[in-house]
Amino acid sequence: MEGYYLMPHPPLIIPRVGRGQEKQIQKTIDGCNSIGLEIDRSGIHTIIVITPHGTVFRDAVALTGIENLKGDFGKFGAKQVSFNIKVDLTLTHEIIREAEKAQIAVAALNRENAKSYGVSLELDHGAAVPLSFVKSLDKIELVHITYGMLSPIELYSFGMAIEKACQKTGTRAAVIASGDLSHRLAKDGPYPYSPYGAKFDSRLLELLEQGDFKGLFNLDGTMITEAGECGLRSLYILAGTLDGKDAKAEILSYEGPFGVGYGVARFKVSEGRSIFDDIKNLGRESHVKRLEEGPAYTRLARRNIENFFRTGKSLTVKGIKDKELLNDRKGVFVSLKLAGELRGCIGTIEAVTCSVGEEILNNSISAAFNDPRFSPLREEELYQLDISVDLLYPAEKCSFEDLDPKSYGVIVTSGKKRGLLLPMLEGIDSSEEQVSIALQKAGIGKNQSYEIERFKVERFKEVEA
């Protein structure tokens, strides 16, 4: 690889879209122009773009595998600004092979399966905006990648697969991590404000300047969630392409006049060592601590998942010593989070076993390995995992006015369809949102008749890492 870059993707940076507003982010434009000029002069064969705005799968990274990728800014009122870029199919297919060797789930999009997925194979603005600063696109081929909602370590591994594929094919390439930083910088901005927004941007750029890629995997989960960013996963993949090297970012610009953080950076690279094993072992000490300290409920869930990795089996009720786990019967939900994002959640509305302990044993394994929304948990992810356990109290029928998403969970029922949403969930601030999501989960239309129940929970969280 011959170039590594972070670039934002606000469409208004394009003059025909911005119509003068782009002047408010002139430093961002200057930084992007500098990268574009550098790529033009490099004589590279391929640009690899990692975007958040293509076809995003929860359980796979998507690569576009058609001969040419077309697109324009028609959605933003500038259809005349268009692209038709040749795709580097040789490198794309080699990346897919290397990713599969590393057991990273990938989706190779083509015209046939795009129809079944119900997606369109067009150049998205997350890729088009950075590419618009490259003048030599007629001489350069493209690898188009949309990150998936995989775990950070999986995305890092995918980045390593990209680098291996470039080496195998001998491709002279540059990689662009496309992503905006926090979308919650301003109280009068287009997105809900959060004081974590500016903190996230500052900390992220500091880590990149220091070349501390391990630090990306230690960012506070709450800060990540509250920042409302779309670039961190692109950076996880970029970091993987740099594994085995020392790389520090030169921050060309950072601005946020519209309430969204735009960072532009190039990475200066020298010889170094692989940090892959270090990243896999991050959190091991806190994992050991959490096995011994904190609520009995979360300790049992963590111990059970660890035992499954070691033996392929769940623990049994016979090994439970805590009486509160054996003498109580309730519905139980086990939730797993990684870097502030949900990684698995399975539960029972009412008790289906003889004790809370047995419910935890069943549901912790299901949350880790059988949640259909996610790929099975990897052992190295357990070290960085945050586990919570909710005990559900009996539900009671209620009216919409009786709901409170901070105090009560909700159950909606229509015939045999039933959907549940726990209380105290980040980003769910109104009863309307809570019921809407529960209806979606149940597959119940908003215009259908349904019953509402509410329930209280007792939530147990692990000790701080």
PDB file of C-alpha atoms in Angstrom, residues 10 38 48 58-59 91 130 139 149 196 209 232 258-259 279 282 306 313 344-345 350 362 383 392 402 458:
ATOM      1  CA  PRO A  10     -20.200  15.923   3.482  1.00  0.00           C
ATOM      2  CA  GLU A  38      -0.908  13.446  -3.564  1.00  0.00           C
ATOM      3  CA  ILE A  48      -9.562   1.324  -1.863  1.00  0.00           C
ATOM      4  CA  ARG A  58     -24.998  -6.286  10.264  1.00  0.00           C
ATOM      5  CA  ASP A  59     -23.066  -9.531   9.874  1.00  0.00           C
ATOM      6  CA  LEU A  91      -7.922  -7.130  -6.059  1.00  0.00           C
ATOM      7  CA  PRO A 130     -13.511  11.718  -1.243  1.00  0.00           C
ATOM      8  CA  LYS A 139      -6.552   6.152 -14.852  1.00  0.00           C
ATOM      9  CA  MET A 149     -21.560  -3.942  11.880  1.00  0.00           C
ATOM     10  CA  TYR A 196     -19.457  13.629  24.433  1.00  0.00           C
ATOM     11  CA  GLU A 209      -1.590  11.677  15.891  1.00  0.00           C
ATOM     12  CA  LEU A 232     -14.727   4.718  13.618  1.00  0.00           C
ATOM     13  CA  PHE A 258     -22.392  22.486  10.933  1.00  0.00           C
ATOM     14  CA  GLY A 259     -22.444  20.429  14.131  1.00  0.00           C
ATOM     15  CA  ILE A 279      -5.521  -5.989  20.558  1.00  0.00           C
ATOM     16  CA  LEU A 282      -6.994  -6.037  25.467  1.00  0.00           C
ATOM     17  CA  GLU A 306     -15.871 -18.470  29.134  1.00  0.00           C
ATOM     18  CA  LYS A 313     -20.506 -26.763  26.984  1.00  0.00           C
ATOM     19  CA  GLY A 344     -26.129  -9.916  21.406  1.00  0.00           C
ATOM     20  CA  CYS A 345     -29.295  -9.928  23.492  1.00  0.00           C
ATOM     21  CA  GLU A 350     -41.351 -15.135  31.909  1.00  0.00           C
ATOM     22  CA  ASN A 362     -29.412 -20.591  28.857  1.00  0.00           C
ATOM     23  CA  TYR A 383     -12.298  -9.779  27.108  1.00  0.00           C
ATOM     24  CA  LEU A 392     -38.138  -9.038  34.497  1.00  0.00           C
ATOM     25  CA  ASP A 402     -48.856   4.779  31.499  1.00  0.00           C
ATOM     26  CA  GLU A 458     -33.933  -5.020  37.946  1.00  0.00           C
TER      27      GLU A 458
END
